[in-house]
Amino acid sequence: MLDAIGKTPIIRLTRLPDSDSAEVWVKLEAANPTGSYKDRMALAMIEGGERSGRLRPGQTVVEYTGGSTGSSLALVCTLKGYPLRIVTSDAFAAEKIRTMEALGAELEVLPSPKGITPDLIPRMMGRAAEIVAEIDGFATDQFNNKDMLEGYRSLGREILEQLEAPPDAFCGYIGTAGCFVGVSRELRASAPSLQRVAVEPAESPVLSQGTSGTHHIEGGGAGFWPPLLERDDMDEIISVSDAEAFDMARRAAREEGVFSGPSTGANITAALAVGKRLGPGRLVVTTQVDSGLKYLAGSLYG
């Protein structure tokens, strides 16, 4: 099953881009075993811990997560024999919480009735650190774990293998920034002029304006600058509102068959804007972050 991670398809959008746009391509990461590109990072973090000796056989793994990373870690830990404890919140999709439990994770759910507030992720991080200290656990600590970058470099290598030419731009929603940094660095090695476009919630524009707020685009907008992201990793920042991301996710499902969540909606919104600006003869690539099956009970498709 672990060998099924990665090697996902890539497709060209044919209906959403205007006729005078660059080609816009989407890497279908929902084809991973748990329906998310976080499978790549989970495997890389666990195997990185194993190689370094920081993760001992049978040691309990601890992580804070909105759900996709937790689901991916639950899959990997179950197959490798590590107990997993997760700190999450009811601000995230119920389907994600149920998936983590189905795959064997032990959950602690913190309340956050207003949504993804600026203090939510720090609260989750703090509680996870307490659990690590209490049980002598292994903290994958996704916002600070550099092992994940190799997992996402493989995504970049696949894009280069699948496209006929290196892309002119890559757009990525910023959560831990592991995907954005790993993919863009790998692409830059073959395409030095690659335009690297970071995507963030307009309601919490930490990267572009240094201010945080409450939003509903899961998977990013943590309310602080991700430690793995350097300023020179980005050429541009595009802010996408909740409404734009949700609307584009619905349109992508109905018009292109790309069934996903709001973070993918944000990615496609940004990619279409960049494609419009670059024009014909150019290539823009982004990712389908996860499957729309994770959002059926919430307001996106409810």
Tab-separated table of C-alpha atoms in Angstrom:
chain	number	residue	atom	x	y	z
A	1	MET	CA	0.000	0.000	0.000
A	2	LEU	CA	2.844	2.434	0.767
A	3	ASP	CA	4.104	1.922	-2.791
A	4	ALA	CA	0.729	3.237	-4.003
A	5	ILE	CA	1.616	6.726	-2.708
A	6	GLY	CA	2.486	9.116	-5.537
A	7	LYS	CA	2.566	8.491	-9.286
A	8	THR	CA	-0.691	10.443	-9.638
A	9	PRO	CA	-2.212	11.639	-12.953
A	10	ILE	CA	-2.072	15.179	-14.286
A	11	ILE	CA	-4.794	16.731	-16.448
A	12	ARG	CA	-5.259	19.906	-18.477
A	13	LEU	CA	-8.274	22.088	-17.687
A	14	THR	CA	-10.307	22.579	-20.866
A	15	ARG	CA	-13.377	24.582	-19.809
A	16	LEU	CA	-12.417	26.941	-16.993
A	17	PRO	CA	-9.538	28.805	-18.731
A	18	ASP	CA	-10.343	31.532	-21.267
A	19	SER	CA	-9.391	31.032	-24.915
A	20	ASP	CA	-6.523	33.528	-24.561
A	21	SER	CA	-5.083	31.827	-21.470
A	22	ALA	CA	-2.003	29.750	-20.904
A	23	GLU	CA	-2.560	26.026	-20.482
A	24	VAL	CA	-3.546	25.211	-16.888
A	25	TRP	CA	-2.647	21.736	-15.616
A	26	VAL	CA	-3.754	20.117	-12.351
A	27	LYS	CA	-1.929	17.280	-10.571
A	28	LEU	CA	-4.625	14.939	-9.245
A	29	GLU	CA	-3.343	14.244	-5.735
A	30	ALA	CA	-6.715	12.866	-4.631
A	31	ALA	CA	-5.509	9.673	-6.351
A	32	ASN	CA	-3.267	8.966	-3.353
A	33	PRO	CA	-4.489	6.211	-0.954
A	34	THR	CA	-6.173	8.556	1.563
A	35	GLY	CA	-7.218	11.065	-1.114
A	36	SER	CA	-4.635	13.761	-0.404
A	37	TYR	CA	-1.092	14.818	-1.233
A	38	LYS	CA	-0.380	14.650	2.495
A	39	ASP	CA	0.296	10.918	1.999
A	40	ARG	CA	3.631	11.954	0.475
A	41	MET	CA	4.653	14.048	3.484
A	42	ALA	CA	3.436	11.542	6.075
A	43	LEU	CA	5.542	8.755	4.586
A	44	ALA	CA	8.555	11.064	4.272
A	45	MET	CA	8.287	12.250	7.908
A	46	ILE	CA	7.970	8.727	9.324
A	47	GLU	CA	10.737	7.268	7.200
A	48	GLY	CA	12.930	10.276	7.963
A	49	GLY	CA	12.447	9.613	11.674
A	50	GLU	CA	13.290	5.939	11.157
A	51	ARG	CA	16.487	6.685	9.218
A	52	SER	CA	17.746	9.161	11.797
A	53	GLY	CA	16.892	6.935	14.755
A	54	ARG	CA	14.641	9.597	16.291
A	55	LEU	CA	11.618	7.311	15.877
A	56	ARG	CA	11.943	4.093	17.871
A	57	PRO	CA	10.099	0.848	17.047
A	58	GLY	CA	6.611	0.933	18.548
A	59	GLN	CA	6.919	4.545	19.756
A	60	THR	CA	3.733	6.624	19.731
A	61	VAL	CA	3.634	9.280	16.991
A	62	VAL	CA	1.987	12.609	17.870
A	63	GLU	CA	0.748	15.312	15.482
A	64	TYR	CA	-1.532	18.364	15.352
A	65	THR	CA	-3.625	18.439	12.178
A	66	GLY	CA	-6.842	19.558	10.551
A	67	GLY	CA	-7.317	16.073	9.205
A	68	SER	CA	-5.571	15.290	5.924
A	69	THR	CA	-2.106	15.002	7.473
A	70	GLY	CA	-3.664	12.982	10.298
A	71	SER	CA	-5.378	10.618	7.877
A	72	SER	CA	-2.124	10.136	5.984
A	73	LEU	CA	-0.153	9.552	9.178
A	74	ALA	CA	-2.813	7.117	10.389
A	75	LEU	CA	-2.391	5.067	7.211
A	76	VAL	CA	1.410	5.053	7.388
A	77	CYS	CA	1.565	4.424	11.143
A	78	THR	CA	-0.970	1.591	10.943
A	79	LEU	CA	1.055	-0.144	8.240
A	80	LYS	CA	4.368	0.390	10.037
A	81	GLY	CA	3.136	-0.486	13.532
A	82	TYR	CA	3.251	2.872	15.335
A	83	PRO	CA	0.423	4.046	17.632
A	84	LEU	CA	-0.783	7.540	16.642
A	85	ARG	CA	-2.264	10.321	18.733
A	86	ILE	CA	-3.789	13.315	16.961
A	87	VAL	CA	-4.789	16.774	18.181
A	88	THR	CA	-7.415	18.251	15.869
A	89	SER	CA	-10.477	20.526	16.021
A	90	ASP	CA	-14.155	20.628	15.172
A	91	ALA	CA	-13.332	23.563	12.884
A	92	PHE	CA	-12.345	20.995	10.265
A	93	ALA	CA	-14.495	18.661	8.160
A	94	ALA	CA	-16.166	15.871	10.105
A	95	GLU	CA	-15.234	13.427	7.341
A	96	LYS	CA	-11.547	14.029	8.067
A	97	ILE	CA	-12.005	13.301	11.777
A	98	ARG	CA	-13.884	10.088	11.005
A	99	THR	CA	-11.220	9.005	8.521
A	100	MET	CA	-8.449	9.420	11.088
A	101	GLU	CA	-10.419	7.304	13.540
A	102	ALA	CA	-11.217	4.684	10.897
A	103	LEU	CA	-7.516	4.265	10.189
A	104	GLY	CA	-6.689	3.776	13.880
A	105	ALA	CA	-5.687	7.176	15.265
A	106	GLU	CA	-6.564	8.258	18.804
A	107	LEU	CA	-8.044	11.777	18.642
A	108	GLU	CA	-8.326	14.784	20.917
A	109	VAL	CA	-10.722	17.332	19.374
A	110	LEU	CA	-10.382	20.982	20.434
A	111	PRO	CA	-13.476	23.201	20.057
A	112	SER	CA	-13.352	26.183	17.674
A	113	PRO	CA	-16.952	27.135	16.777
A	114	LYS	CA	-15.970	30.225	14.748
A	115	GLY	CA	-13.769	28.278	12.331
A	116	ILE	CA	-10.020	28.454	11.708
A	117	THR	CA	-9.107	31.324	14.023
A	118	PRO	CA	-5.594	32.800	14.387
A	119	ASP	CA	-5.069	31.044	17.711
A	120	LEU	CA	-6.367	27.594	16.707
A	121	ILE	CA	-3.242	26.048	15.172
A	122	PRO	CA	-0.975	27.378	17.968
A	123	ARG	CA	-3.409	25.864	20.512
A	124	MET	CA	-3.265	22.534	18.714
A	125	MET	CA	0.524	22.695	18.515
A	126	GLY	CA	0.775	23.442	22.231
A	127	ARG	CA	-1.447	20.526	23.207
A	128	ALA	CA	0.479	18.139	20.943
A	129	ALA	CA	3.740	19.216	22.583
A	130	GLU	CA	2.239	18.472	25.993
A	131	ILE	CA	1.278	14.953	24.882
A	132	VAL	CA	4.773	14.314	23.496
A	133	ALA	CA	6.275	15.268	26.862
A	134	GLU	CA	3.729	13.216	28.809
A	135	ILE	CA	4.248	9.940	26.931
A	136	ASP	CA	7.759	10.352	25.455
A	137	GLY	CA	6.223	10.366	21.988
A	138	PHE	CA	7.692	11.141	18.594
A	139	ALA	CA	6.570	14.544	17.289
A	140	THR	CA	6.266	14.638	13.522
A	141	ASP	CA	5.605	18.402	14.016
A	142	GLN	CA	4.614	19.054	10.419
A	143	PHE	CA	5.259	22.798	10.359
A	144	ASN	CA	8.902	22.292	11.344
A	145	ASN	CA	9.725	18.900	9.812
A	146	LYS	CA	12.136	19.233	6.877
A	147	ASP	CA	11.921	15.529	6.057
A	148	MET	CA	8.626	16.199	4.284
A	149	LEU	CA	10.348	18.227	1.575
A	150	GLU	CA	11.732	15.096	-0.075
A	151	GLY	CA	8.230	13.646	-0.214
A	152	TYR	CA	7.057	16.686	-2.138
A	153	ARG	CA	10.115	16.811	-4.377
A	154	SER	CA	8.817	13.568	-5.859
A	155	LEU	CA	5.647	15.460	-6.839
A	156	GLY	CA	7.778	18.002	-8.653
A	157	ARG	CA	9.723	15.294	-10.463
A	158	GLU	CA	6.483	13.664	-11.602
A	159	ILE	CA	5.224	16.975	-13.026
A	160	LEU	CA	8.413	17.346	-15.069
A	161	GLU	CA	8.084	13.777	-16.365
A	162	GLN	CA	4.405	14.178	-17.286
A	163	LEU	CA	4.457	17.562	-19.050
A	164	GLU	CA	5.954	17.963	-22.520
A	165	ALA	CA	7.836	21.056	-21.360
A	166	PRO	CA	8.757	22.532	-17.953
A	167	PRO	CA	5.985	24.781	-16.584
A	168	ASP	CA	6.228	28.559	-16.608
A	169	ALA	CA	4.434	28.945	-13.260
A	170	PHE	CA	3.473	26.874	-10.235
A	171	CYS	CA	0.660	27.914	-7.866
A	172	GLY	CA	0.294	26.396	-4.397
A	173	TYR	CA	-1.870	27.042	-1.324
A	174	ILE	CA	0.317	27.603	1.728
A	175	GLY	CA	-0.224	25.413	4.776
A	176	THR	CA	2.994	24.006	6.163
A	177	ALA	CA	4.502	25.237	2.860
A	178	GLY	CA	6.100	21.799	2.434
A	179	CYS	CA	4.389	21.113	-0.891
A	180	PHE	CA	5.007	24.599	-2.238
A	181	VAL	CA	8.689	24.619	-1.265
A	182	GLY	CA	9.458	21.019	-2.238
A	183	VAL	CA	7.702	21.180	-5.606
A	184	SER	CA	8.872	24.656	-6.629
A	185	ARG	CA	12.510	23.931	-5.752
A	186	GLU	CA	12.420	20.734	-7.816
A	187	LEU	CA	10.773	22.524	-10.747
A	188	ARG	CA	13.217	25.433	-10.540
A	189	ALA	CA	16.111	23.031	-11.107
A	190	SER	CA	14.760	22.381	-14.621
A	191	ALA	CA	12.968	25.696	-15.166
A	192	PRO	CA	15.078	28.536	-13.668
A	193	SER	CA	12.540	31.155	-14.792
A	194	LEU	CA	9.617	29.392	-13.078
A	195	GLN	CA	7.187	31.856	-11.495
A	196	ARG	CA	6.411	30.600	-7.978
A	197	VAL	CA	2.993	31.802	-6.836
A	198	ALA	CA	2.017	31.321	-3.191
A	199	VAL	CA	-1.729	31.230	-2.457
A	200	GLU	CA	-3.258	32.311	0.868
A	201	PRO	CA	-6.707	33.124	2.317
A	202	ALA	CA	-7.764	36.726	1.727
A	203	GLU	CA	-9.326	36.692	5.194
A	204	SER	CA	-5.944	35.828	6.765
A	205	PRO	CA	-3.271	37.473	4.562
A	206	VAL	CA	-0.220	36.756	6.724
A	207	LEU	CA	2.187	36.394	3.802
A	208	SER	CA	1.147	39.501	1.878
A	209	GLN	CA	0.046	41.853	4.659
A	210	GLY	CA	1.283	40.358	7.925
A	211	THR	CA	-2.209	40.164	9.419
A	212	SER	CA	-4.213	37.095	10.428
A	213	GLY	CA	-7.923	36.413	10.636
A	214	THR	CA	-10.603	33.757	10.666
A	215	HIS	CA	-11.259	31.859	7.414
A	216	HIS	CA	-12.680	28.552	6.153
A	217	ILE	CA	-10.180	27.319	3.541
A	218	GLU	CA	-8.897	24.210	5.285
A	219	GLY	CA	-5.306	23.080	4.857
A	220	GLY	CA	-3.596	26.454	5.219
A	221	GLY	CA	-3.802	29.994	6.516
A	222	ALA	CA	-2.477	28.971	9.922
A	223	GLY	CA	-2.258	32.560	11.155
A	224	PHE	CA	1.554	32.708	11.222
A	225	TRP	CA	4.469	32.527	8.788
A	226	PRO	CA	5.328	28.838	8.113
A	227	PRO	CA	8.889	28.138	9.336
A	228	LEU	CA	9.862	26.168	6.211
A	229	LEU	CA	8.952	29.040	3.857
A	230	GLU	CA	11.668	31.552	2.953
A	231	ARG	CA	10.783	34.868	1.349
A	232	ASP	CA	12.963	34.055	-1.659
A	233	ASP	CA	10.925	30.865	-2.255
A	234	MET	CA	8.115	33.067	-3.661
A	235	ASP	CA	7.840	35.389	-6.628
A	236	GLU	CA	4.222	36.393	-6.046
A	237	ILE	CA	1.441	36.003	-3.480
A	238	ILE	CA	-2.208	35.746	-4.507
A	239	SER	CA	-4.921	36.067	-1.856
A	240	VAL	CA	-8.169	34.173	-2.474
A	241	SER	CA	-11.321	34.716	-0.447
A	242	ASP	CA	-13.448	31.995	1.123
A	243	ALA	CA	-16.222	32.777	-1.356
A	244	GLU	CA	-13.904	32.574	-4.384
A	245	ALA	CA	-12.334	29.303	-3.230
A	246	PHE	CA	-15.680	27.662	-2.490
A	247	ASP	CA	-17.207	28.839	-5.770
A	248	MET	CA	-14.243	27.597	-7.802
A	249	ALA	CA	-14.250	24.212	-6.069
A	250	ARG	CA	-17.904	23.788	-7.076
A	251	ARG	CA	-17.249	24.973	-10.639
A	252	ALA	CA	-14.221	22.700	-11.029
A	253	ALA	CA	-16.332	19.716	-9.978
A	254	ARG	CA	-19.196	20.521	-12.342
A	255	GLU	CA	-17.272	21.842	-15.327
A	256	GLU	CA	-14.013	19.864	-15.253
A	257	GLY	CA	-14.779	16.841	-13.049
A	258	VAL	CA	-12.092	17.919	-10.581
A	259	PHE	CA	-13.895	17.053	-7.335
A	260	SER	CA	-12.080	18.604	-4.401
A	261	GLY	CA	-12.089	20.921	-1.388
A	262	PRO	CA	-11.735	24.687	-1.001
A	263	SER	CA	-7.927	24.697	-0.958
A	264	THR	CA	-7.971	23.239	-4.463
A	265	GLY	CA	-10.531	25.890	-5.357
A	266	ALA	CA	-8.040	28.516	-4.178
A	267	ASN	CA	-5.249	26.886	-6.194
A	268	ILE	CA	-7.295	26.835	-9.392
A	269	THR	CA	-8.474	30.422	-8.868
A	270	ALA	CA	-4.862	31.571	-8.663
A	271	ALA	CA	-3.719	29.362	-11.566
A	272	LEU	CA	-6.440	30.741	-13.852
A	273	ALA	CA	-5.439	34.313	-12.972
A	274	VAL	CA	-1.775	33.592	-13.709
A	275	GLY	CA	-2.683	31.744	-16.907
A	276	LYS	CA	-4.748	34.697	-18.105
A	277	ARG	CA	-1.807	36.990	-17.498
A	278	LEU	CA	0.808	34.760	-19.168
A	279	GLY	CA	-1.279	34.013	-22.255
A	280	PRO	CA	-1.171	31.268	-24.910
A	281	GLY	CA	1.911	29.141	-25.368
A	282	ARG	CA	2.716	29.008	-21.665
A	283	LEU	CA	2.110	26.368	-18.989
A	284	VAL	CA	0.748	26.857	-15.471
A	285	VAL	CA	0.521	23.933	-13.049
A	286	THR	CA	-1.168	23.534	-9.691
A	287	THR	CA	-2.425	20.691	-7.496
A	288	GLN	CA	-5.720	19.120	-6.583
A	289	VAL	CA	-4.964	18.985	-2.863
A	290	ASP	CA	-7.536	16.384	-1.852
A	291	SER	CA	-10.862	14.753	-2.656
A	292	GLY	CA	-14.244	16.437	-2.443
A	293	LEU	CA	-15.453	13.358	-0.556
A	294	LYS	CA	-13.904	14.962	2.534
A	295	TYR	CA	-16.309	17.907	2.385
A	296	LEU	CA	-19.729	16.458	1.623
A	297	ALA	CA	-21.201	17.131	5.064
A	298	GLY	CA	-20.090	20.753	5.313
A	299	SER	CA	-21.142	23.998	3.676
A	300	LEU	CA	-19.067	23.474	0.503
A	301	TYR	CA	-21.363	20.806	-0.976
A	302	GLY	CA	-24.071	20.697	1.695
